[in-house]
Amino acid sequence: MSVAPPTFGLSKSRITYFEQCPKRLWLSVHRPDLAETDEGAEARFAAGHEVGAAACSLLPGGVMVEAEPDLSAALATTKALLESGHEDPIFEATFQHDGVLVRVDILEPNGIGGWHMAEVKSSTKPKDYHVNDLATQVWVAREAGVSVDSAAIRHLDTDFVLKSDGSLEGLFFDSDLTSNIKDQVETRAEVVAAARETLAGEEPSILPGSHCNGLPCNFAAYCEAALPLGPEWPVTVLPYGGGNHWLSRGVEDLFDIDPAVLTNPTHQRVYQATVTGEPDHNVEGARTAMADWAFPRTWLDFETIAFAVFRHAKGAHLTR
Ligand code: SF4
């Protein structure tokens, strides 16, 4: 008796993983135990949730499709809304096609019988992987029978200024990608088939490279362990592109650089601190810079506190 091959359900995220790196998709399904704990995941999820809620709050009359008790209910609710001739925005509309399930952030009626799809992001512009991400959603929704006429990444508008607390009108900007995703939408079926083929096979043999950047991968430690041991102090410790400059010339070890040829003062300081093991602390420079500061002084790490949606109007503007 022949055994049918397993059918792997795919989500938008899994297809994005596959397009970044087939090995990442394979590991995320077959070896999730190898993933590193993502310390920032909770904070990013909270920020994403806050941005999503802000985008929905700007569309009064919108209906949220709940996945309660499960995604089947979300699929049924979405279908019922569309079949009833619903004419207001729908949040988290849920569709399925060819075993791929997507939940669309926002679907808005466009007034001529079709729909505009918006994928909400907390970034200030679309990123490369958003194109395929959006294409997957448009493909699934269209194949499920929805007339999606346009699609955009709805991201934060860097020109936005919060004029009064809670007044978020203008916080978002739609980067319309309808024409950018045309080719990707047309090839989704092949991409999905290739992703399934990868999942049905052995672990892909792929070494880390430039494809690992852009979308942080939590299998980096596992993959990098397969690489030959590099120098203790790689040239990549030099900031502002200094490391890549030397890598492109075939130099990998910081200690192989002649310090006399380093012209950037920061590179010189990093080099000196590294080779001598002496921390670089410009006490006089710090004293001079802070001489006029009033007391009490408070240290605030902006990388720790980075609200995507402003809390207070005074002086609020986006700088990212
Ligand atoms: S670290 Fe790089 S090579 Fe390894 S799974 Fe992730 S993207 Fe692929």
mmCIF file of C-alpha atoms and ligand atoms in Angstrom:
data_model
loop_
_atom_site.group_PDB
_atom_site.id
_atom_site.type_symbol
_atom_site.label_atom_id
_atom_site.label_comp_id
_atom_site.label_asym_id
_atom_site.label_seq_id
_atom_site.Cartn_x
_atom_site.Cartn_y
_atom_site.Cartn_z
ATOM 1 C CA MET A 1 0.000 0.000 0.000
ATOM 2 C CA SER A 2 1.481 3.374 -0.967
ATOM 3 C CA VAL A 3 1.532 6.143 1.640
ATOM 4 C CA ALA A 4 0.439 9.611 0.504
ATOM 5 C CA PRO A 5 3.104 12.299 1.013
ATOM 6 C CA PRO A 6 2.320 14.760 3.825
ATOM 7 C CA THR A 7 0.583 17.969 2.761
ATOM 8 C CA PHE A 8 2.098 20.994 4.455
ATOM 9 C CA GLY A 9 -0.178 23.894 5.300
ATOM 10 C CA LEU A 10 1.487 27.201 4.560
ATOM 11 C CA SER A 11 1.037 30.684 5.926
ATOM 12 C CA LYS A 12 2.179 34.021 4.563
ATOM 13 C CA SER A 13 5.131 33.976 6.982
ATOM 14 C CA ARG A 14 6.240 30.506 5.935
ATOM 15 C CA ILE A 15 6.219 31.504 2.282
ATOM 16 C CA THR A 16 8.243 34.597 3.173
ATOM 17 C CA TYR A 17 10.755 32.365 4.976
ATOM 18 C CA PHE A 18 10.971 30.121 1.915
ATOM 19 C CA GLU A 19 11.623 33.028 -0.402
ATOM 20 C CA GLN A 20 14.342 34.328 1.889
ATOM 21 C CA CYS A 21 15.941 30.908 2.315
ATOM 22 C CA PRO A 22 14.459 27.416 1.738
ATOM 23 C CA LYS A 23 16.500 26.140 4.671
ATOM 24 C CA ARG A 24 14.799 28.610 6.992
ATOM 25 C CA LEU A 25 11.370 27.300 6.021
ATOM 26 C CA TRP A 26 12.527 23.697 6.404
ATOM 27 C CA LEU A 27 14.049 24.327 9.857
ATOM 28 C CA SER A 28 11.026 26.302 11.081
ATOM 29 C CA VAL A 29 8.761 23.339 10.312
ATOM 30 C CA HIS A 30 10.976 20.305 11.017
ATOM 31 C CA ARG A 31 13.469 21.611 13.607
ATOM 32 C CA PRO A 32 11.866 24.538 15.474
ATOM 33 C CA ASP A 33 13.875 23.395 18.522
ATOM 34 C CA LEU A 34 17.024 24.813 16.842
ATOM 35 C CA ALA A 35 15.675 28.369 16.799
ATOM 36 C CA GLU A 36 17.243 30.868 19.181
ATOM 37 C CA THR A 37 15.006 32.607 21.671
ATOM 38 C CA ASP A 38 14.079 35.971 20.253
ATOM 39 C CA GLU A 39 14.409 38.387 23.188
ATOM 40 C CA GLY A 40 12.809 41.274 21.320
ATOM 41 C CA ALA A 41 9.873 39.299 19.886
ATOM 42 C CA GLU A 42 7.436 40.238 22.627
ATOM 43 C CA ALA A 43 8.219 43.961 22.358
ATOM 44 C CA ARG A 44 7.978 43.855 18.555
ATOM 45 C CA PHE A 45 4.682 42.006 18.745
ATOM 46 C CA ALA A 46 3.325 44.610 21.174
ATOM 47 C CA ALA A 47 4.490 47.458 18.915
ATOM 48 C CA GLY A 48 2.958 45.777 15.859
ATOM 49 C CA HIS A 49 -0.296 45.235 17.716
ATOM 50 C CA GLU A 50 -0.386 48.880 18.786
ATOM 51 C CA VAL A 51 0.244 50.117 15.236
ATOM 52 C CA GLY A 52 -2.412 47.744 13.870
ATOM 53 C CA ALA A 53 -4.932 48.963 16.428
ATOM 54 C CA ALA A 54 -4.103 52.588 15.555
ATOM 55 C CA ALA A 55 -4.687 51.895 11.846
ATOM 56 C CA CYS A 56 -8.060 50.254 12.587
ATOM 57 C CA SER A 57 -9.093 53.136 14.874
ATOM 58 C CA LEU A 58 -8.807 55.489 11.892
ATOM 59 C CA LEU A 59 -11.483 53.526 9.998
ATOM 60 C CA PRO A 60 -14.721 53.892 11.939
ATOM 61 C CA GLY A 61 -17.374 51.354 10.961
ATOM 62 C CA GLY A 62 -14.778 48.668 10.319
ATOM 63 C CA VAL A 63 -15.551 45.133 11.455
ATOM 64 C CA MET A 64 -12.971 42.882 13.107
ATOM 65 C CA VAL A 65 -13.023 39.214 12.082
ATOM 66 C CA GLU A 66 -12.220 37.226 15.227
ATOM 67 C CA ALA A 67 -10.498 33.855 15.046
ATOM 68 C CA GLU A 68 -12.715 32.479 17.798
ATOM 69 C CA PRO A 69 -12.872 29.641 18.554
ATOM 70 C CA ASP A 70 -10.518 28.996 15.639
ATOM 71 C CA LEU A 71 -9.499 30.023 12.136
ATOM 72 C CA SER A 72 -12.396 28.094 10.586
ATOM 73 C CA ALA A 73 -14.698 30.567 12.304
ATOM 74 C CA ALA A 74 -12.672 33.462 10.859
ATOM 75 C CA LEU A 75 -12.959 31.968 7.364
ATOM 76 C CA ALA A 76 -16.730 31.543 7.788
ATOM 77 C CA THR A 77 -17.226 35.059 9.195
ATOM 78 C CA THR A 78 -15.262 36.612 6.324
ATOM 79 C CA LYS A 79 -17.247 34.664 3.756
ATOM 80 C CA ALA A 80 -20.538 35.678 5.367
ATOM 81 C CA LEU A 81 -19.521 39.360 5.467
ATOM 82 C CA LEU A 82 -18.572 39.423 1.782
ATOM 83 C CA GLU A 83 -21.651 37.489 0.690
ATOM 84 C CA SER A 84 -23.915 39.835 2.633
ATOM 85 C CA GLY A 85 -22.649 42.811 0.596
ATOM 86 C CA HIS A 86 -20.758 44.370 3.526
ATOM 87 C CA GLU A 87 -19.700 47.892 2.549
ATOM 88 C CA ASP A 88 -17.339 48.912 5.347
ATOM 89 C CA PRO A 89 -13.704 48.067 6.085
ATOM 90 C CA ILE A 90 -12.906 44.548 7.286
ATOM 91 C CA PHE A 91 -10.037 43.892 9.674
ATOM 92 C CA GLU A 92 -8.250 40.515 9.659
ATOM 93 C CA ALA A 93 -10.356 39.155 6.800
ATOM 94 C CA THR A 94 -9.323 35.504 6.508
ATOM 95 C CA PHE A 95 -8.923 33.549 3.279
ATOM 96 C CA GLN A 96 -7.594 30.218 2.188
ATOM 97 C CA HIS A 97 -6.468 28.856 -1.152
ATOM 98 C CA ASP A 98 -4.337 25.861 -2.081
ATOM 99 C CA GLY A 99 -3.601 25.185 1.586
ATOM 100 C CA VAL A 100 -2.309 28.732 2.164
ATOM 101 C CA LEU A 101 -4.102 30.710 4.846
ATOM 102 C CA VAL A 102 -3.831 34.490 5.188
ATOM 103 C CA ARG A 103 -5.323 37.073 7.518
ATOM 104 C CA VAL A 104 -5.440 40.460 5.806
ATOM 105 C CA ASP A 105 -4.860 43.471 8.059
ATOM 106 C CA ILE A 106 -7.325 45.770 6.300
ATOM 107 C CA LEU A 107 -9.703 45.397 3.363
ATOM 108 C CA GLU A 108 -11.445 48.605 2.338
ATOM 109 C CA PRO A 109 -14.261 48.896 -0.184
ATOM 110 C CA ASN A 110 -13.027 51.103 -3.038
ATOM 111 C CA GLY A 111 -16.456 52.462 -3.955
ATOM 112 C CA ILE A 112 -16.584 50.825 -7.392
ATOM 113 C CA GLY A 113 -17.391 47.298 -6.300
ATOM 114 C CA GLY A 114 -13.874 46.149 -5.502
ATOM 115 C CA TRP A 115 -11.496 46.205 -2.542
ATOM 116 C CA HIS A 116 -8.260 47.907 -1.526
ATOM 117 C CA MET A 117 -5.941 45.757 0.586
ATOM 118 C CA ALA A 118 -3.639 47.353 3.162
ATOM 119 C CA GLU A 119 -0.913 45.520 5.074
ATOM 120 C CA VAL A 120 -0.064 47.610 8.135
ATOM 121 C CA LYS A 121 3.602 47.910 9.120
ATOM 122 C CA SER A 122 5.362 49.819 11.864
ATOM 123 C CA SER A 123 8.189 50.720 9.468
ATOM 124 C CA THR A 124 8.481 54.089 7.742
ATOM 125 C CA LYS A 125 8.654 52.627 4.223
ATOM 126 C CA PRO A 126 8.028 49.285 2.504
ATOM 127 C CA LYS A 127 10.837 46.742 2.812
ATOM 128 C CA ASP A 128 11.888 44.320 0.065
ATOM 129 C CA TYR A 129 10.220 41.299 1.620
ATOM 130 C CA HIS A 130 6.913 43.177 1.962
ATOM 131 C CA VAL A 131 6.421 42.883 -1.813
ATOM 132 C CA ASN A 132 6.208 39.068 -1.778
ATOM 133 C CA ASP A 133 4.284 39.194 1.492
ATOM 134 C CA LEU A 134 1.604 41.378 -0.058
ATOM 135 C CA ALA A 135 1.588 39.346 -3.282
ATOM 136 C CA THR A 136 0.798 36.176 -1.322
ATOM 137 C CA GLN A 137 -2.178 37.833 0.328
ATOM 138 C CA VAL A 138 -3.527 39.301 -2.894
ATOM 139 C CA TRP A 139 -3.144 35.948 -4.659
ATOM 140 C CA VAL A 140 -4.995 34.019 -1.949
ATOM 141 C CA ALA A 141 -7.778 36.605 -1.654
ATOM 142 C CA ARG A 142 -8.299 36.800 -5.419
ATOM 143 C CA GLU A 143 -8.302 33.018 -5.775
ATOM 144 C CA ALA A 144 -10.874 32.928 -2.969
ATOM 145 C CA GLY A 145 -13.094 35.104 -5.142
ATOM 146 C CA VAL A 146 -12.449 38.611 -3.788
ATOM 147 C CA SER A 147 -11.998 41.447 -6.238
ATOM 148 C CA VAL A 148 -8.806 43.055 -4.882
ATOM 149 C CA ASP A 149 -8.145 45.987 -7.219
ATOM 150 C CA SER A 150 -5.267 47.604 -5.347
ATOM 151 C CA ALA A 151 -2.841 46.760 -2.567
ATOM 152 C CA ALA A 152 -0.512 48.821 -0.400
ATOM 153 C CA ILE A 153 1.843 48.732 2.546
ATOM 154 C CA ARG A 154 0.329 51.108 5.081
ATOM 155 C CA HIS A 155 3.337 52.345 7.025
ATOM 156 C CA LEU A 156 4.108 55.242 9.329
ATOM 157 C CA ASP A 157 4.390 58.628 7.648
ATOM 158 C CA THR A 158 7.607 60.382 8.644
ATOM 159 C CA ASP A 159 5.938 63.777 8.067
ATOM 160 C CA PHE A 160 3.322 63.059 10.717
ATOM 161 C CA VAL A 161 3.170 65.427 13.678
ATOM 162 C CA LEU A 162 0.933 64.613 16.637
ATOM 163 C CA LYS A 163 -1.017 67.830 17.184
ATOM 164 C CA SER A 164 -2.993 66.674 20.207
ATOM 165 C CA ASP A 165 -2.841 63.523 22.330
ATOM 166 C CA GLY A 166 -4.620 60.614 20.611
ATOM 167 C CA SER A 167 -5.187 62.484 17.343
ATOM 168 C CA LEU A 168 -3.662 60.000 14.890
ATOM 169 C CA GLU A 169 -5.185 61.232 11.647
ATOM 170 C CA GLY A 170 -2.343 61.246 9.093
ATOM 171 C CA LEU A 171 -0.119 58.802 11.009
ATOM 172 C CA PHE A 172 -0.098 56.373 8.075
ATOM 173 C CA PHE A 173 0.901 56.559 4.442
ATOM 174 C CA ASP A 174 -0.086 53.998 1.800
ATOM 175 C CA SER A 175 2.745 52.961 -0.499
ATOM 176 C CA ASP A 176 0.757 51.469 -3.357
ATOM 177 C CA LEU A 177 2.452 48.318 -4.641
ATOM 178 C CA THR A 178 -0.308 47.124 -6.967
ATOM 179 C CA SER A 179 1.878 47.197 -10.065
ATOM 180 C CA ASN A 180 5.050 46.115 -8.202
ATOM 181 C CA ILE A 181 3.457 42.836 -7.090
ATOM 182 C CA LYS A 182 1.916 41.890 -10.445
ATOM 183 C CA ASP A 183 4.618 39.377 -11.442
ATOM 184 C CA GLN A 184 4.840 37.924 -7.938
ATOM 185 C CA VAL A 185 1.083 37.354 -7.788
ATOM 186 C CA GLU A 186 1.230 35.495 -11.095
ATOM 187 C CA THR A 187 3.959 33.155 -9.857
ATOM 188 C CA ARG A 188 2.594 32.431 -6.379
ATOM 189 C CA ALA A 189 1.300 28.979 -7.313
ATOM 190 C CA GLU A 190 4.787 27.900 -8.419
ATOM 191 C CA VAL A 191 6.368 29.396 -5.283
ATOM 192 C CA VAL A 192 3.920 27.528 -3.071
ATOM 193 C CA ALA A 193 4.586 24.262 -4.914
ATOM 194 C CA ALA A 194 8.346 24.758 -4.548
ATOM 195 C CA ALA A 195 7.967 25.492 -0.828
ATOM 196 C CA ARG A 196 6.028 22.246 -0.368
ATOM 197 C CA GLU A 197 8.672 20.333 -2.293
ATOM 198 C CA THR A 198 11.324 21.731 0.040
ATOM 199 C CA LEU A 199 9.327 20.684 3.079
ATOM 200 C CA ALA A 200 8.881 17.171 1.768
ATOM 201 C CA GLY A 201 12.625 16.745 1.233
ATOM 202 C CA GLU A 202 15.787 16.655 3.327
ATOM 203 C CA GLU A 203 17.251 19.713 5.077
ATOM 204 C CA PRO A 204 18.528 22.038 2.298
ATOM 205 C CA SER A 205 22.274 22.492 2.248
ATOM 206 C CA ILE A 206 22.607 26.283 2.356
ATOM 207 C CA LEU A 207 25.393 28.216 4.048
ATOM 208 C CA PRO A 208 24.833 31.633 5.644
ATOM 209 C CA GLY A 209 25.306 34.591 3.322
ATOM 210 C CA SER A 210 23.815 37.926 2.360
ATOM 211 C CA HIS A 211 20.344 36.333 2.125
ATOM 212 C CA CYS A 212 20.377 36.000 5.944
ATOM 213 C CA ASN A 213 20.266 39.797 6.305
ATOM 214 C CA GLY A 214 17.218 42.011 5.921
ATOM 215 C CA LEU A 215 14.841 39.685 7.714
ATOM 216 C CA PRO A 216 16.558 38.537 10.935
ATOM 217 C CA CYS A 217 16.718 34.737 11.110
ATOM 218 C CA ASN A 218 16.604 32.916 14.438
ATOM 219 C CA PHE A 219 18.533 29.943 13.053
ATOM 220 C CA ALA A 220 21.697 32.031 12.603
ATOM 221 C CA ALA A 221 23.611 30.358 15.457
ATOM 222 C CA TYR A 222 22.813 26.871 14.128
ATOM 223 C CA CYS A 223 23.851 27.746 10.568
ATOM 224 C CA GLU A 224 26.969 29.677 11.536
ATOM 225 C CA ALA A 225 28.213 26.736 13.609
ATOM 226 C CA ALA A 226 28.689 24.902 10.300
ATOM 227 C CA LEU A 227 31.095 27.561 9.023
ATOM 228 C CA PRO A 228 34.886 27.316 9.477
ATOM 229 C CA LEU A 229 36.081 29.269 12.514
ATOM 230 C CA GLY A 230 36.862 32.893 11.578
ATOM 231 C CA PRO A 231 39.381 35.286 13.195
ATOM 232 C CA GLU A 232 38.824 36.257 16.828
ATOM 233 C CA TRP A 233 38.541 39.916 15.775
ATOM 234 C CA PRO A 234 37.011 40.122 12.307
ATOM 235 C CA VAL A 235 37.306 43.359 10.319
ATOM 236 C CA THR A 236 33.534 43.716 10.655
ATOM 237 C CA VAL A 237 34.083 45.277 14.102
ATOM 238 C CA LEU A 238 34.936 48.453 12.151
ATOM 239 C CA PRO A 239 31.699 50.440 11.925
ATOM 240 C CA TYR A 240 30.168 52.604 9.164
ATOM 241 C CA GLY A 241 30.966 50.197 6.344
ATOM 242 C CA GLY A 242 34.644 49.938 7.332
ATOM 243 C CA GLY A 243 34.415 46.165 7.786
ATOM 244 C CA ASN A 244 32.819 45.600 4.384
ATOM 245 C CA HIS A 245 35.482 47.802 2.788
ATOM 246 C CA TRP A 246 38.204 45.445 4.032
ATOM 247 C CA LEU A 247 36.225 42.278 3.357
ATOM 248 C CA SER A 248 35.857 43.343 -0.278
ATOM 249 C CA ARG A 249 39.678 43.480 -0.414
ATOM 250 C CA GLY A 250 39.993 39.960 0.956
ATOM 251 C CA VAL A 251 41.029 41.022 4.493
ATOM 252 C CA GLU A 252 39.081 39.229 7.225
ATOM 253 C CA ASP A 253 41.252 39.656 10.333
ATOM 254 C CA LEU A 254 41.412 43.105 11.957
ATOM 255 C CA PHE A 255 44.963 42.351 13.045
ATOM 256 C CA ASP A 256 46.033 42.019 9.385
ATOM 257 C CA ILE A 257 45.347 45.716 8.778
ATOM 258 C CA ASP A 258 48.183 48.224 8.902
ATOM 259 C CA PRO A 259 46.833 50.884 11.334
ATOM 260 C CA ALA A 260 48.708 53.588 9.406
ATOM 261 C CA VAL A 261 46.241 53.227 6.503
ATOM 262 C CA LEU A 262 43.161 53.781 8.687
ATOM 263 C CA THR A 263 42.054 57.350 8.028
ATOM 264 C CA ASN A 264 38.680 57.358 9.769
ATOM 265 C CA PRO A 265 39.213 58.527 13.412
ATOM 266 C CA THR A 266 36.533 56.140 14.699
ATOM 267 C CA HIS A 267 38.172 53.220 12.908
ATOM 268 C CA GLN A 268 41.494 54.217 14.455
ATOM 269 C CA ARG A 269 39.945 54.241 17.947
ATOM 270 C CA VAL A 270 38.198 50.889 17.449
ATOM 271 C CA TYR A 271 41.456 49.395 16.137
ATOM 272 C CA GLN A 272 43.505 50.721 19.063
ATOM 273 C CA ALA A 273 41.020 49.589 21.699
ATOM 274 C CA THR A 274 40.836 46.132 20.129
ATOM 275 C CA VAL A 275 44.548 45.452 19.713
ATOM 276 C CA THR A 276 45.520 46.914 23.110
ATOM 277 C CA GLY A 277 42.524 45.568 25.039
ATOM 278 C CA GLU A 278 42.229 49.018 26.643
ATOM 279 C CA PRO A 279 38.663 50.460 26.718
ATOM 280 C CA ASP A 280 38.347 53.698 24.783
ATOM 281 C CA HIS A 281 36.849 56.288 27.089
ATOM 282 C CA ASN A 282 37.194 59.941 26.143
ATOM 283 C CA VAL A 283 36.774 61.397 29.626
ATOM 284 C CA GLU A 284 37.733 64.946 28.653
ATOM 285 C CA GLY A 285 35.466 64.900 25.606
ATOM 286 C CA ALA A 286 32.527 63.715 27.713
ATOM 287 C CA ARG A 287 33.214 66.403 30.342
ATOM 288 C CA THR A 288 33.303 69.105 27.676
ATOM 289 C CA ALA A 289 30.133 67.872 25.962
ATOM 290 C CA MET A 290 28.187 67.779 29.231
ATOM 291 C CA ALA A 291 29.637 70.897 30.854
ATOM 292 C CA ASP A 292 26.544 73.037 30.275
ATOM 293 C CA TRP A 293 23.971 70.375 31.093
ATOM 294 C CA ALA A 294 21.786 71.107 34.107
ATOM 295 C CA PHE A 295 21.307 68.731 37.016
ATOM 296 C CA PRO A 296 19.668 66.341 37.654
ATOM 297 C CA ARG A 297 20.781 64.435 34.559
ATOM 298 C CA THR A 298 18.931 61.352 33.358
ATOM 299 C CA TRP A 299 20.154 58.729 30.939
ATOM 300 C CA LEU A 300 17.525 57.482 28.498
ATOM 301 C CA ASP A 301 18.390 54.725 26.035
ATOM 302 C CA PHE A 302 16.311 55.431 22.928
ATOM 303 C CA GLU A 303 16.963 51.937 21.592
ATOM 304 C CA THR A 304 15.161 50.551 24.629
ATOM 305 C CA ILE A 305 12.179 52.876 24.369
ATOM 306 C CA ALA A 306 10.935 53.255 20.827
ATOM 307 C CA PHE A 307 7.189 53.676 20.768
ATOM 308 C CA ALA A 308 5.833 53.366 17.234
ATOM 309 C CA VAL A 309 2.763 55.420 18.074
ATOM 310 C CA PHE A 310 3.297 58.697 19.924
ATOM 311 C CA ARG A 311 1.850 59.149 23.391
ATOM 312 C CA HIS A 312 2.147 62.890 23.788
ATOM 313 C CA ALA A 313 1.760 65.762 21.390
ATOM 314 C CA LYS A 314 4.479 68.062 22.653
ATOM 315 C CA GLY A 315 7.486 67.997 20.342
ATOM 316 C CA ALA A 316 6.451 64.662 18.814
ATOM 317 C CA HIS A 317 7.706 63.814 15.358
ATOM 318 C CA LEU A 318 9.152 60.752 13.676
ATOM 319 C CA THR A 319 12.877 60.668 13.159
ATOM 320 C CA ARG A 320 13.317 57.084 11.937
HETATM 321 S S1 SF4 B 1 20.683 31.725 9.079
HETATM 322 FE FE1 SF4 B 1 20.704 32.138 6.877
HETATM 323 S S2 SF4 B 1 21.211 30.175 5.938
HETATM 324 FE FE2 SF4 B 1 20.514 29.730 8.008
HETATM 325 S S3 SF4 B 1 18.323 29.333 7.828
HETATM 326 FE FE3 SF4 B 1 18.559 31.487 8.344
HETATM 327 S S4 SF4 B 1 18.555 32.554 6.383
HETATM 328 FE FE4 SF4 B 1 18.982 30.361 5.936
#
